[in-house]
Every structure is written in structure tokens, then in C-alpha cells.
């Protein structure tokens, strides 16, 4: 039994899904191909993803390929209720996603998709994967494999593999160049800024903008903030990434120092306690804090709420907490993904590559069912090249090809100085 807020919202959602689909040419090509070849007939796919217009188009590709699909949300605040309605009514997936649900309802939705008894798992954050292994081991025998699309989820699944707990092969979509080089950098970079601006309407130019973590997502956020005139400060625990930020022309310092000078703080670490209560107690009055990592543990939200002497909702997704010192901290989107919660997630153009890579990864699992061992299985380079080449063609961009002599040179060790 599906769980959506209101099916009457489907007409509005359908228009948005169609608009996004026009800007996803690679995935649109796969919809047509899958509709002809039906690679997923007989497959039951359980997906845990942000329920957005872009995700709807990925669902369209899987269903076109013959899959039986059930979808739940990977974040309570990223679900678009009108999109959930149109996926249910028009695309043909069973949807379990309601915006703003509490944690218990969130996991009820996870349980809802698992009633499908999936043969393939498509995950974002590894909640579906870990729930299967922890609570429903009886499902494992039927699962031929899964995919994981986000950095935090890949980290969790790698830890499962290291512990010997992972019982089926998983393709780490986030590791694909066609995902993290573009989705993480350009998608997160843009939607984080978009979320901050929608929630606050602040001027970024001239502000001290602190980026906590300088992975691919942090690079993207820093690049966009700098482009809008902010003075970008980076905090890091990794010396290589800190050095890269320095050579990119950014200011690098410990979080304890950055806390005292920052106007806006964005966490993009994939780890917990990136901004602690001790940090927030050192911040300027009215400092803005938000998260663009994955889970809401990057900022010490629970401790902030417990410590605060006052709370005011200033705007949508913008809550001011008063600390005992009298100074206030402004938290955006409850500490959840600010670009997904306060804005509209990644642009369709970048998710075109991510979901095309994901969909071809699912096809690879089907084609190699029974051959792949449990554990992390890299996305084949041929899939990355196919997606990148298709995206270039959609942009009308041509590139050179290696000559025969160049190919020979690259495979020969005898030719030197």
C-alpha cells in the first residue's frame, strides 16, 4: 500500500517532471532504449532516493525497462509531494514518501518498499541496505545486487564490506567520475547556495563563508560562494585536501578559529560533529549554520536545541536559537540537506549523468547476475565513457580520437627518450 500525501497533486508534479526530463537527454535516450529492450523484466527494484523531479525520470527509465519498482524517500525534507504523486499515478511505481515526516514514519516508508521483496536495491545513504541486512536477512537470497549513489552511503557500505557484513555486490555510483566530478561539485555547489539564499535572502558578497570539508562537494560549494563574492574559509582534517584548498587560493584554518569569524557555515564532510555546540557558542550573533553533507549529524542540532533558551522561526527553513550568552545561531533546514530541503535539489542537467550512470549500473547487475561476488564492485569504465560521450553529443561537442600510432604508444613500454 503506497504512502503519498495527496494524489490530486499529480498534475502539478507531472509538469515539473516533464520540464526536468527535457534537460536530461542521456536518461531520455535510456528510457527509449529500455522501452525497446526491456532489460529489467522480472526484476523487483526497491529504491531509496530523494523524491524529486530528476528521480522521477530515473524511475521512468527503470519502469520502461520492465521493472516492478517501489520508491521511498532518502530524506524526510527532500520529498516533493507533487512529484511523489505523479510517480505513483503516472509512472507506475509504488511510492512511500511524504514531506516532513518524523523518523518513525521515515522507517515505515523504508519497510513499505521492502514488502516488494526486491531483487535489486537502489540506495542513497545506505538506509535501505543496512535495514535489509539488520532486520530482513530473509530477503538477501533473492537480491542480485545494489547500487549506492552518495558519498556517505558508499562510506557506510565500504564499512559493511570491511566487516564482512555485506552479502551482495554493490556498485558505488558515487565513485564513478560521471557522478562525483559533476553531481557533487556542480550540483551540490549550486543547490547549496540556492538553499541558503531561499532560506535567508542574504547577500553573500563580502561575507565570511566557512566551508567545513573540502571534498568534491566542498570544492563545489566553495567555488560557487567565491563566485558570488564571499570570502571563503575552509576547515579540514585531511592535509592533502587542506593543501589543495590553500593552493586554490582559499583561507584554511581550524574550525575553532573559523567559528569566531564566519558569517555562514556549511558542513560537507560526511561525518558527525563537524560543527559542535562548542563551535556555535563561539560564533557571532546571528551566524547562519547549515548542512550540505548527508545525514543531520554533521551539525550538533540536538545539543543546540537542548542548550537554547529561545527559539523563533524567522522564515521557512530558517530558525533562530538563542544561547545562554544571549547570542543567537540561525539553523537552516533543521540541519538536513539545505539544497534538498530549502531548494529543489540538484539541477536536472547534472542528475542526467548521475541517474544515467545509475540506470546502466542496474542493467550491469542484471546482465552479470550470479557472476559478481558480494562486496564493492566498481562501476565499469565503459559505462562512464558511454555516459560522458552521450552528454557531450547532447551539448553538440565533438572531441578528438586517438590515432592508431597514439594507441600503440600508450600500450608500449619500449619507446622512451
mmCIF file of C-alpha atoms in Angstrom:
data_model
loop_
_atom_site.group_PDB
_atom_site.id
_atom_site.type_symbol
_atom_site.label_atom_id
_atom_site.label_comp_id
_atom_site.label_asym_id
_atom_site.label_seq_id
_atom_site.Cartn_x
_atom_site.Cartn_y
_atom_site.Cartn_z
ATOM 1 C CA UNK A 1 0.000 0.000 0.000
ATOM 2 C CA UNK A 2 1.609 3.272 -1.119
ATOM 3 C CA UNK A 3 2.096 6.294 1.119
ATOM 4 C CA UNK A 4 1.818 9.700 -0.592
ATOM 5 C CA UNK A 5 0.322 12.894 0.748
ATOM 6 C CA UNK A 6 -2.263 13.636 -1.952
ATOM 7 C CA UNK A 7 -2.669 12.058 -5.407
ATOM 8 C CA UNK A 8 -4.524 15.158 -6.591
ATOM 9 C CA UNK A 9 -1.134 16.932 -6.650
ATOM 10 C CA UNK A 10 -0.028 14.694 -9.525
ATOM 11 C CA UNK A 11 -0.979 17.102 -12.327
ATOM 12 C CA UNK A 12 1.294 19.791 -10.896
ATOM 13 C CA UNK A 13 4.070 17.282 -10.371
ATOM 14 C CA UNK A 14 3.755 15.918 -13.883
ATOM 15 C CA UNK A 15 4.552 19.296 -15.425
ATOM 16 C CA UNK A 16 7.688 19.644 -13.302
ATOM 17 C CA UNK A 17 8.829 16.111 -14.129
ATOM 18 C CA UNK A 18 8.378 16.765 -17.839
ATOM 19 C CA UNK A 19 10.304 20.041 -17.603
ATOM 20 C CA UNK A 20 13.204 18.291 -15.876
ATOM 21 C CA UNK A 21 13.085 15.457 -18.396
ATOM 22 C CA UNK A 22 13.700 17.847 -21.287
ATOM 23 C CA UNK A 23 17.048 18.716 -19.692
ATOM 24 C CA UNK A 24 18.060 15.085 -19.175
ATOM 25 C CA UNK A 25 18.883 13.928 -22.725
ATOM 26 C CA UNK A 26 21.105 10.982 -21.751
ATOM 27 C CA UNK A 27 18.491 9.499 -19.434
ATOM 28 C CA UNK A 28 15.768 10.176 -22.015
ATOM 29 C CA UNK A 29 17.737 8.105 -24.518
ATOM 30 C CA UNK A 30 17.895 5.283 -21.978
ATOM 31 C CA UNK A 31 14.120 5.459 -21.458
ATOM 32 C CA UNK A 32 13.664 4.838 -25.185
ATOM 33 C CA UNK A 33 16.286 2.076 -25.271
ATOM 34 C CA UNK A 34 14.956 0.302 -22.211
ATOM 35 C CA UNK A 35 11.389 0.508 -23.528
ATOM 36 C CA UNK A 36 12.535 -1.491 -26.573
ATOM 37 C CA UNK A 37 14.928 -3.956 -24.938
ATOM 38 C CA UNK A 38 13.120 -4.496 -21.586
ATOM 39 C CA UNK A 39 16.280 -5.421 -19.614
ATOM 40 C CA UNK A 40 14.519 -5.363 -16.234
ATOM 41 C CA UNK A 41 11.607 -7.708 -16.864
ATOM 42 C CA UNK A 42 11.219 -9.946 -13.829
ATOM 43 C CA UNK A 43 13.244 -7.614 -11.586
ATOM 44 C CA UNK A 44 11.781 -6.070 -8.444
ATOM 45 C CA UNK A 45 13.655 -2.875 -7.625
ATOM 46 C CA UNK A 46 13.469 -1.222 -4.197
ATOM 47 C CA UNK A 47 14.784 2.347 -4.330
ATOM 48 C CA UNK A 48 15.513 4.807 -1.524
ATOM 49 C CA UNK A 49 16.187 8.195 -3.145
ATOM 50 C CA UNK A 50 15.395 11.891 -2.875
ATOM 51 C CA UNK A 51 11.895 12.127 -4.339
ATOM 52 C CA UNK A 52 12.474 14.906 -6.851
ATOM 53 C CA UNK A 53 11.676 15.602 -10.493
ATOM 54 C CA UNK A 54 15.034 14.187 -11.539
ATOM 55 C CA UNK A 55 14.457 10.977 -9.591
ATOM 56 C CA UNK A 56 11.063 10.667 -11.274
ATOM 57 C CA UNK A 57 12.792 10.498 -14.636
ATOM 58 C CA UNK A 58 15.095 7.740 -13.382
ATOM 59 C CA UNK A 59 12.017 5.863 -12.190
ATOM 60 C CA UNK A 60 10.577 6.271 -15.665
ATOM 61 C CA UNK A 61 13.661 4.597 -17.162
ATOM 62 C CA UNK A 62 13.519 1.626 -14.778
ATOM 63 C CA UNK A 63 9.785 1.091 -15.272
ATOM 64 C CA UNK A 64 10.167 1.468 -19.047
ATOM 65 C CA UNK A 65 12.692 -1.346 -18.869
ATOM 66 C CA UNK A 66 10.094 -3.657 -17.332
ATOM 67 C CA UNK A 67 10.965 -3.367 -13.636
ATOM 68 C CA UNK A 68 8.488 -3.563 -10.809
ATOM 69 C CA UNK A 69 9.545 -0.539 -8.740
ATOM 70 C CA UNK A 70 8.913 0.667 -5.194
ATOM 71 C CA UNK A 71 10.362 4.020 -4.077
ATOM 72 C CA UNK A 72 10.801 5.564 -0.642
ATOM 73 C CA UNK A 73 12.411 8.833 0.374
ATOM 74 C CA UNK A 74 16.035 9.023 1.491
ATOM 75 C CA UNK A 75 15.444 12.259 3.420
ATOM 76 C CA UNK A 76 12.229 13.447 5.135
ATOM 77 C CA UNK A 77 12.679 17.040 3.941
ATOM 78 C CA UNK A 78 13.695 16.429 0.323
ATOM 79 C CA UNK A 79 10.434 14.831 -0.814
ATOM 80 C CA UNK A 80 8.338 16.857 -3.230
ATOM 81 C CA UNK A 81 4.762 15.719 -2.565
ATOM 82 C CA UNK A 82 3.506 16.607 -6.032
ATOM 83 C CA UNK A 83 6.342 14.634 -7.614
ATOM 84 C CA UNK A 84 5.637 11.645 -5.356
ATOM 85 C CA UNK A 85 2.026 11.759 -6.542
ATOM 86 C CA UNK A 86 2.907 11.739 -10.236
ATOM 87 C CA UNK A 87 5.453 8.926 -9.818
ATOM 88 C CA UNK A 88 2.692 6.886 -8.200
ATOM 89 C CA UNK A 89 -0.088 7.804 -10.645
ATOM 90 C CA UNK A 90 1.660 8.288 -13.982
ATOM 91 C CA UNK A 91 4.964 6.392 -13.873
ATOM 92 C CA UNK A 92 3.693 3.281 -12.160
ATOM 93 C CA UNK A 93 5.949 2.873 -9.146
ATOM 94 C CA UNK A 94 4.686 2.268 -5.625
ATOM 95 C CA UNK A 95 5.726 5.355 -3.672
ATOM 96 C CA UNK A 96 6.262 5.664 0.076
ATOM 97 C CA UNK A 97 7.263 9.302 0.639
ATOM 98 C CA UNK A 98 5.688 12.215 2.488
ATOM 99 C CA UNK A 99 7.423 15.548 3.034
ATOM 100 C CA UNK A 100 8.283 16.416 6.624
ATOM 101 C CA UNK A 101 7.567 13.033 8.168
ATOM 102 C CA UNK A 102 9.083 12.065 11.516
ATOM 103 C CA UNK A 103 11.797 9.428 11.940
ATOM 104 C CA UNK A 104 9.368 6.608 12.754
ATOM 105 C CA UNK A 105 7.320 7.312 9.638
ATOM 106 C CA UNK A 106 10.510 7.514 7.599
ATOM 107 C CA UNK A 107 11.395 3.956 8.546
ATOM 108 C CA UNK A 108 7.807 2.833 7.947
ATOM 109 C CA UNK A 109 8.334 4.030 4.395
ATOM 110 C CA UNK A 110 11.567 2.035 4.172
ATOM 111 C CA UNK A 111 9.658 -1.041 5.353
ATOM 112 C CA UNK A 112 6.994 -0.312 2.747
ATOM 113 C CA UNK A 113 9.360 -0.716 -0.204
ATOM 114 C CA UNK A 114 10.873 -3.862 1.273
ATOM 115 C CA UNK A 115 7.453 -5.534 1.111
ATOM 116 C CA UNK A 116 8.225 -5.796 -2.619
ATOM 117 C CA UNK A 117 10.863 -8.446 -1.795
ATOM 118 C CA UNK A 118 13.431 -6.761 -4.031
ATOM 119 C CA UNK A 119 15.873 -8.427 -6.360
ATOM 120 C CA UNK A 120 17.808 -5.152 -6.784
ATOM 121 C CA UNK A 121 18.398 -2.326 -4.283
ATOM 122 C CA UNK A 122 18.976 1.273 -5.433
ATOM 123 C CA UNK A 123 20.091 3.270 -2.407
ATOM 124 C CA UNK A 124 21.030 6.809 -1.361
ATOM 125 C CA UNK A 125 22.624 6.899 2.072
ATOM 126 C CA UNK A 126 22.559 3.107 2.648
ATOM 127 C CA UNK A 127 19.473 3.139 4.897
ATOM 128 C CA UNK A 128 17.767 0.558 2.696
ATOM 129 C CA UNK A 129 20.884 -1.609 2.508
ATOM 130 C CA UNK A 130 21.549 -1.572 6.242
ATOM 131 C CA UNK A 131 17.878 -2.159 7.093
ATOM 132 C CA UNK A 132 17.838 -5.260 4.897
ATOM 133 C CA UNK A 133 20.983 -6.661 6.483
ATOM 134 C CA UNK A 134 19.981 -5.811 10.053
ATOM 135 C CA UNK A 135 16.257 -6.501 10.050
ATOM 136 C CA UNK A 136 15.368 -8.574 6.991
ATOM 137 C CA UNK A 137 18.139 -11.091 6.281
ATOM 138 C CA UNK A 138 15.498 -13.388 4.761
ATOM 139 C CA UNK A 139 15.467 -11.060 1.729
ATOM 140 C CA UNK A 140 19.165 -11.459 0.973
ATOM 141 C CA UNK A 141 18.918 -14.675 -1.036
ATOM 142 C CA UNK A 142 16.759 -13.023 -3.693
ATOM 143 C CA UNK A 143 18.892 -9.868 -4.122
ATOM 144 C CA UNK A 144 21.312 -9.993 -7.062
ATOM 145 C CA UNK A 145 22.922 -6.653 -6.218
ATOM 146 C CA UNK A 146 22.538 -2.982 -5.476
ATOM 147 C CA UNK A 147 23.812 0.500 -6.177
ATOM 148 C CA UNK A 148 24.693 3.377 -3.825
ATOM 149 C CA UNK A 149 24.671 6.915 -5.136
ATOM 150 C CA UNK A 150 26.050 9.168 -2.401
ATOM 151 C CA UNK A 151 29.374 9.646 -0.599
ATOM 152 C CA UNK A 152 28.041 8.898 2.881
ATOM 153 C CA UNK A 153 26.260 5.784 1.696
ATOM 154 C CA UNK A 154 29.357 4.468 -0.062
ATOM 155 C CA UNK A 155 31.335 5.021 3.150
ATOM 156 C CA UNK A 156 28.776 3.004 5.132
ATOM 157 C CA UNK A 157 28.740 0.204 2.567
ATOM 158 C CA UNK A 158 32.547 0.066 2.436
ATOM 159 C CA UNK A 159 32.490 -0.328 6.210
ATOM 160 C CA UNK A 160 29.994 -3.158 5.832
ATOM 161 C CA UNK A 161 32.266 -4.839 3.289
ATOM 162 C CA UNK A 162 35.306 -4.395 5.542
ATOM 163 C CA UNK A 163 33.405 -6.008 8.409
ATOM 164 C CA UNK A 164 32.355 -8.888 6.180
ATOM 165 C CA UNK A 165 28.696 -7.931 6.619
ATOM 166 C CA UNK A 166 27.799 -7.045 3.016
ATOM 167 C CA UNK A 167 26.002 -10.019 1.479
ATOM 168 C CA UNK A 168 25.537 -8.930 -2.147
ATOM 169 C CA UNK A 169 27.500 -6.911 -4.729
ATOM 170 C CA UNK A 170 27.044 -3.133 -4.660
ATOM 171 C CA UNK A 171 28.085 -0.704 -7.378
ATOM 172 C CA UNK A 172 29.304 2.556 -5.743
ATOM 173 C CA UNK A 173 27.793 5.041 -8.185
ATOM 174 C CA UNK A 174 29.357 7.917 -6.259
ATOM 175 C CA UNK A 175 32.818 6.645 -7.207
ATOM 176 C CA UNK A 176 32.065 7.000 -10.917
ATOM 177 C CA UNK A 177 33.692 10.046 -12.495
ATOM 178 C CA UNK A 178 30.396 10.835 -14.217
ATOM 179 C CA UNK A 179 28.869 11.198 -10.748
ATOM 180 C CA UNK A 180 31.240 12.787 -8.241
ATOM 181 C CA UNK A 181 33.115 15.084 -10.630
ATOM 182 C CA UNK A 182 29.866 16.707 -11.730
ATOM 183 C CA UNK A 183 26.964 15.930 -9.383
ATOM 184 C CA UNK A 184 28.958 16.534 -6.180
ATOM 185 C CA UNK A 185 30.835 19.563 -7.443
ATOM 186 C CA UNK A 186 28.382 21.412 -9.699
ATOM 187 C CA UNK A 187 25.107 20.025 -8.337
ATOM 188 C CA UNK A 188 25.877 20.410 -4.633
ATOM 189 C CA UNK A 189 27.686 23.674 -5.274
ATOM 190 C CA UNK A 190 24.667 25.239 -6.930
ATOM 191 C CA UNK A 191 21.846 23.809 -4.838
ATOM 192 C CA UNK A 192 23.587 24.630 -1.539
ATOM 193 C CA UNK A 193 23.836 28.284 -2.474
ATOM 194 C CA UNK A 194 20.269 28.166 -3.787
ATOM 195 C CA UNK A 195 19.017 26.715 -0.490
ATOM 196 C CA UNK A 196 20.837 29.302 1.603
ATOM 197 C CA UNK A 197 19.505 32.170 -0.485
ATOM 198 C CA UNK A 198 15.926 30.909 -0.442
ATOM 199 C CA UNK A 199 16.023 30.363 3.319
ATOM 200 C CA UNK A 200 17.696 33.679 4.209
ATOM 201 C CA UNK A 201 17.846 36.060 1.203
ATOM 202 C CA UNK A 202 21.300 37.055 2.486
ATOM 203 C CA UNK A 203 23.939 38.830 0.423
ATOM 204 C CA UNK A 204 26.915 36.511 0.067
ATOM 205 C CA UNK A 205 29.247 39.153 -1.343
ATOM 206 C CA UNK A 206 31.597 40.357 1.383
ATOM 207 C CA UNK A 207 30.547 37.681 3.883
ATOM 208 C CA UNK A 208 32.919 35.211 5.533
ATOM 209 C CA UNK A 209 31.678 31.890 4.198
ATOM 210 C CA UNK A 210 33.058 28.840 6.007
ATOM 211 C CA UNK A 211 33.101 25.539 4.109
ATOM 212 C CA UNK A 212 33.634 22.639 6.502
ATOM 213 C CA UNK A 213 35.215 19.896 4.396
ATOM 214 C CA UNK A 214 36.923 20.171 1.012
ATOM 215 C CA UNK A 215 35.937 17.006 -0.826
ATOM 216 C CA UNK A 216 34.173 17.247 -4.159
ATOM 217 C CA UNK A 217 31.048 18.716 -2.568
ATOM 218 C CA UNK A 218 33.098 21.208 -0.565
ATOM 219 C CA UNK A 219 35.005 22.236 -3.685
ATOM 220 C CA UNK A 220 31.736 22.938 -5.449
ATOM 221 C CA UNK A 221 30.256 24.966 -2.584
ATOM 222 C CA UNK A 222 33.461 26.977 -2.175
ATOM 223 C CA UNK A 223 33.649 27.676 -5.897
ATOM 224 C CA UNK A 224 30.083 28.980 -6.075
ATOM 225 C CA UNK A 225 30.357 31.056 -2.875
ATOM 226 C CA UNK A 226 33.598 32.594 -4.077
ATOM 227 C CA UNK A 227 31.964 33.370 -7.415
ATOM 228 C CA UNK A 228 29.320 35.382 -5.573
ATOM 229 C CA UNK A 229 31.932 37.492 -3.811
ATOM 230 C CA UNK A 230 32.179 35.699 -0.477
ATOM 231 C CA UNK A 231 35.442 35.432 1.427
ATOM 232 C CA UNK A 232 35.739 31.652 1.622
ATOM 233 C CA UNK A 233 37.378 29.907 4.579
ATOM 234 C CA UNK A 234 37.945 26.148 4.522
ATOM 235 C CA UNK A 235 38.349 23.856 7.523
ATOM 236 C CA UNK A 236 39.712 20.344 7.047
ATOM 237 C CA UNK A 237 41.147 17.314 8.828
ATOM 238 C CA UNK A 238 42.797 15.905 5.695
ATOM 239 C CA UNK A 239 46.203 17.522 4.984
ATOM 240 C CA UNK A 240 46.002 16.833 1.240
ATOM 241 C CA UNK A 241 42.610 18.480 0.881
ATOM 242 C CA UNK A 242 43.663 21.368 3.120
ATOM 243 C CA UNK A 243 46.719 21.920 0.943
ATOM 244 C CA UNK A 244 44.570 21.820 -2.176
ATOM 245 C CA UNK A 245 42.254 24.467 -0.708
ATOM 246 C CA UNK A 246 45.263 26.641 0.108
ATOM 247 C CA UNK A 247 46.630 26.361 -3.421
ATOM 248 C CA UNK A 248 43.164 27.089 -4.788
ATOM 249 C CA UNK A 249 43.567 30.500 -3.133
ATOM 250 C CA UNK A 250 41.287 29.906 -0.149
ATOM 251 C CA UNK A 251 41.939 30.618 3.536
ATOM 252 C CA UNK A 252 42.465 27.469 5.603
ATOM 253 C CA UNK A 253 42.243 27.345 9.404
ATOM 254 C CA UNK A 254 40.942 25.154 12.247
ATOM 255 C CA UNK A 255 37.225 25.188 12.936
ATOM 256 C CA UNK A 256 37.722 26.724 16.382
ATOM 257 C CA UNK A 257 39.201 29.852 14.756
ATOM 258 C CA UNK A 258 36.773 29.902 11.841
ATOM 259 C CA UNK A 259 33.875 29.788 14.302
ATOM 260 C CA UNK A 260 34.810 33.230 15.584
ATOM 261 C CA UNK A 261 34.911 34.974 12.213
ATOM 262 C CA UNK A 262 32.354 33.221 9.994
ATOM 263 C CA UNK A 263 29.017 34.632 8.917
ATOM 264 C CA UNK A 264 27.774 31.474 7.170
ATOM 265 C CA UNK A 265 28.839 27.883 7.880
ATOM 266 C CA UNK A 266 28.206 24.937 5.559
ATOM 267 C CA UNK A 267 29.169 21.383 6.513
ATOM 268 C CA UNK A 268 30.058 18.971 3.692
ATOM 269 C CA UNK A 269 32.067 16.300 5.477
ATOM 270 C CA UNK A 270 30.009 13.110 5.528
ATOM 271 C CA UNK A 271 30.926 12.833 9.207
ATOM 272 C CA UNK A 272 29.319 13.727 12.519
ATOM 273 C CA UNK A 273 30.092 16.731 14.774
ATOM 274 C CA UNK A 274 31.652 18.884 12.077
ATOM 275 C CA UNK A 275 30.060 21.855 13.856
ATOM 276 C CA UNK A 276 29.687 21.236 17.574
ATOM 277 C CA UNK A 277 27.848 23.170 20.270
ATOM 278 C CA UNK A 278 31.228 24.491 21.464
ATOM 279 C CA UNK A 279 31.793 25.924 17.982
ATOM 280 C CA UNK A 280 28.351 27.523 17.908
ATOM 281 C CA UNK A 281 28.888 29.127 21.312
ATOM 282 C CA UNK A 282 31.918 30.941 19.829
ATOM 283 C CA UNK A 283 30.087 32.241 16.759
ATOM 284 C CA UNK A 284 28.988 35.779 16.040
ATOM 285 C CA UNK A 285 25.468 36.780 16.970
ATOM 286 C CA UNK A 286 23.214 35.709 14.098
ATOM 287 C CA UNK A 287 25.680 33.357 12.407
ATOM 288 C CA UNK A 288 23.995 31.021 9.916
ATOM 289 C CA UNK A 289 24.679 27.277 10.091
ATOM 290 C CA UNK A 290 23.587 24.636 7.597
ATOM 291 C CA UNK A 291 24.476 21.190 6.334
ATOM 292 C CA UNK A 292 25.034 20.019 2.782
ATOM 293 C CA UNK A 293 26.518 16.650 3.648
ATOM 294 C CA UNK A 294 24.045 13.812 4.005
ATOM 295 C CA UNK A 295 22.697 12.988 7.459
ATOM 296 C CA UNK A 296 21.726 15.624 10.030
ATOM 297 C CA UNK A 297 24.541 14.621 12.409
ATOM 298 C CA UNK A 298 27.130 16.950 10.863
ATOM 299 C CA UNK A 299 25.788 19.830 12.975
ATOM 300 C CA UNK A 300 25.093 19.271 16.689
ATOM 301 C CA UNK A 301 21.389 20.003 16.254
ATOM 302 C CA UNK A 302 20.170 18.061 19.289
ATOM 303 C CA UNK A 303 22.647 19.768 21.605
ATOM 304 C CA UNK A 304 21.755 23.187 20.177
ATOM 305 C CA UNK A 305 18.071 22.629 20.841
ATOM 306 C CA UNK A 306 18.731 21.403 24.369
ATOM 307 C CA UNK A 307 21.049 24.291 25.195
ATOM 308 C CA UNK A 308 18.978 27.066 23.605
ATOM 309 C CA UNK A 309 16.964 29.390 25.837
ATOM 310 C CA UNK A 310 14.750 30.554 22.989
ATOM 311 C CA UNK A 311 13.584 29.527 19.516
ATOM 312 C CA UNK A 312 11.984 31.590 16.751
ATOM 313 C CA UNK A 313 11.082 30.550 13.210
ATOM 314 C CA UNK A 314 12.158 33.550 11.169
ATOM 315 C CA UNK A 315 11.342 32.232 7.692
ATOM 316 C CA UNK A 316 10.663 28.880 6.059
ATOM 317 C CA UNK A 317 13.612 26.586 6.856
ATOM 318 C CA UNK A 318 15.210 29.326 8.956
ATOM 319 C CA UNK A 319 15.106 29.005 12.760
ATOM 320 C CA UNK A 320 16.888 31.227 15.271
ATOM 321 C CA UNK A 321 18.131 29.648 18.504
ATOM 322 C CA UNK A 322 19.152 31.880 21.405
ATOM 323 C CA UNK A 323 22.037 30.627 23.527
ATOM 324 C CA UNK A 324 22.533 31.366 27.242
ATOM 325 C CA UNK A 325 25.100 34.022 26.312
ATOM 326 C CA UNK A 326 22.332 35.996 24.608
ATOM 327 C CA UNK A 327 23.818 35.452 21.157
ATOM 328 C CA UNK A 328 21.805 33.601 18.535
ATOM 329 C CA UNK A 329 22.592 30.949 15.929
ATOM 330 C CA UNK A 330 20.386 30.560 12.861
ATOM 331 C CA UNK A 331 19.932 26.963 11.722
ATOM 332 C CA UNK A 332 18.688 26.223 8.216
ATOM 333 C CA UNK A 333 16.528 23.241 7.198
ATOM 334 C CA UNK A 334 16.770 21.590 10.636
ATOM 335 C CA UNK A 335 20.375 20.695 9.880
ATOM 336 C CA UNK A 336 19.346 18.459 6.988
ATOM 337 C CA UNK A 337 20.495 18.853 3.404
ATOM 338 C CA UNK A 338 19.922 22.540 2.767
ATOM 339 C CA UNK A 339 19.933 22.290 -1.024
ATOM 340 C CA UNK A 340 17.431 19.440 -0.993
ATOM 341 C CA UNK A 341 15.235 20.826 1.785
ATOM 342 C CA UNK A 342 15.190 24.587 1.228
ATOM 343 C CA UNK A 343 15.686 24.480 -2.546
ATOM 344 C CA UNK A 344 14.934 21.960 -5.286
ATOM 345 C CA UNK A 345 17.907 19.608 -5.209
ATOM 346 C CA UNK A 346 20.460 19.174 -7.982
ATOM 347 C CA UNK A 347 19.687 20.620 -11.414
ATOM 348 C CA UNK A 348 18.367 18.149 -13.963
ATOM 349 C CA UNK A 349 21.362 18.639 -16.241
ATOM 350 C CA UNK A 350 23.783 17.155 -13.727
ATOM 351 C CA UNK A 351 21.434 14.452 -12.461
ATOM 352 C CA UNK A 352 21.127 13.345 -16.069
ATOM 353 C CA UNK A 353 24.633 11.916 -15.776
ATOM 354 C CA UNK A 354 24.216 10.549 -12.258
ATOM 355 C CA UNK A 355 20.988 8.689 -12.966
ATOM 356 C CA UNK A 356 22.135 7.500 -16.395
ATOM 357 C CA UNK A 357 25.188 6.008 -14.675
ATOM 358 C CA UNK A 358 22.920 4.525 -12.008
ATOM 359 C CA UNK A 359 20.481 3.039 -14.530
ATOM 360 C CA UNK A 360 23.262 1.488 -16.603
ATOM 361 C CA UNK A 361 24.717 0.138 -13.370
ATOM 362 C CA UNK A 362 21.409 -1.596 -12.641
ATOM 363 C CA UNK A 363 21.488 -3.077 -16.141
ATOM 364 C CA UNK A 364 25.041 -4.305 -15.500
ATOM 365 C CA UNK A 365 23.872 -6.066 -12.334
ATOM 366 C CA UNK A 366 21.130 -7.832 -14.278
ATOM 367 C CA UNK A 367 23.462 -8.859 -17.098
ATOM 368 C CA UNK A 368 26.011 -10.248 -14.635
ATOM 369 C CA UNK A 369 23.633 -11.723 -12.077
ATOM 370 C CA UNK A 370 25.303 -14.599 -10.281
ATOM 371 C CA UNK A 371 28.773 -13.674 -11.540
ATOM 372 C CA UNK A 372 29.573 -10.827 -9.146
ATOM 373 C CA UNK A 373 30.765 -11.601 -5.637
ATOM 374 C CA UNK A 374 29.386 -9.845 -2.541
ATOM 375 C CA UNK A 375 31.243 -6.612 -1.854
ATOM 376 C CA UNK A 376 32.076 -3.370 -3.615
ATOM 377 C CA UNK A 377 32.106 -3.730 -7.417
ATOM 378 C CA UNK A 378 33.437 -0.657 -9.297
ATOM 379 C CA UNK A 379 31.283 0.915 -11.992
ATOM 380 C CA UNK A 380 32.820 -0.255 -15.308
ATOM 381 C CA UNK A 381 34.771 2.477 -17.079
ATOM 382 C CA UNK A 382 32.842 1.684 -20.251
ATOM 383 C CA UNK A 383 29.639 2.918 -18.556
ATOM 384 C CA UNK A 384 31.315 6.173 -17.519
ATOM 385 C CA UNK A 385 32.643 6.725 -21.044
ATOM 386 C CA UNK A 386 29.245 5.969 -22.603
ATOM 387 C CA UNK A 387 27.506 8.459 -20.331
ATOM 388 C CA UNK A 388 30.123 11.191 -20.834
ATOM 389 C CA UNK A 389 30.113 10.704 -24.609
ATOM 390 C CA UNK A 390 26.331 10.876 -24.745
ATOM 391 C CA UNK A 391 26.356 14.063 -22.661
ATOM 392 C CA UNK A 392 28.901 15.662 -24.988
ATOM 393 C CA UNK A 393 26.766 14.769 -28.004
ATOM 394 C CA UNK A 394 23.764 16.362 -26.297
ATOM 395 C CA UNK A 395 25.812 19.545 -25.867
ATOM 396 C CA UNK A 396 26.877 19.390 -29.502
ATOM 397 C CA UNK A 397 30.536 18.982 -28.522
ATOM 398 C CA UNK A 398 32.977 16.941 -30.612
ATOM 399 C CA UNK A 399 36.328 15.661 -29.357
ATOM 400 C CA UNK A 400 39.388 14.101 -30.941
ATOM 401 C CA UNK A 401 40.050 10.387 -31.221
ATOM 402 C CA UNK A 402 43.382 8.633 -30.684
ATOM 403 C CA UNK A 403 45.195 7.599 -33.818
ATOM 404 C CA UNK A 404 46.438 4.035 -34.218
ATOM 405 C CA UNK A 405 50.004 5.130 -33.520
ATOM 406 C CA UNK A 406 48.901 7.003 -30.398
ATOM 407 C CA UNK A 407 47.061 3.944 -29.086
ATOM 408 C CA UNK A 408 50.140 1.813 -29.741
ATOM 409 C CA UNK A 409 52.359 4.355 -27.952
ATOM 410 C CA UNK A 410 50.158 4.264 -24.858
ATOM 411 C CA UNK A 411 50.413 0.484 -24.628
ATOM 412 C CA UNK A 412 54.139 0.159 -25.433
ATOM 413 C CA UNK A 413 56.911 0.382 -22.869
ATOM 414 C CA UNK A 414 59.825 0.192 -25.303
ATOM 415 C CA UNK A 415 59.646 3.736 -26.699
ATOM 416 C CA UNK A 416 61.340 6.311 -24.484
ATOM 417 C CA UNK A 417 63.746 9.191 -24.850
#
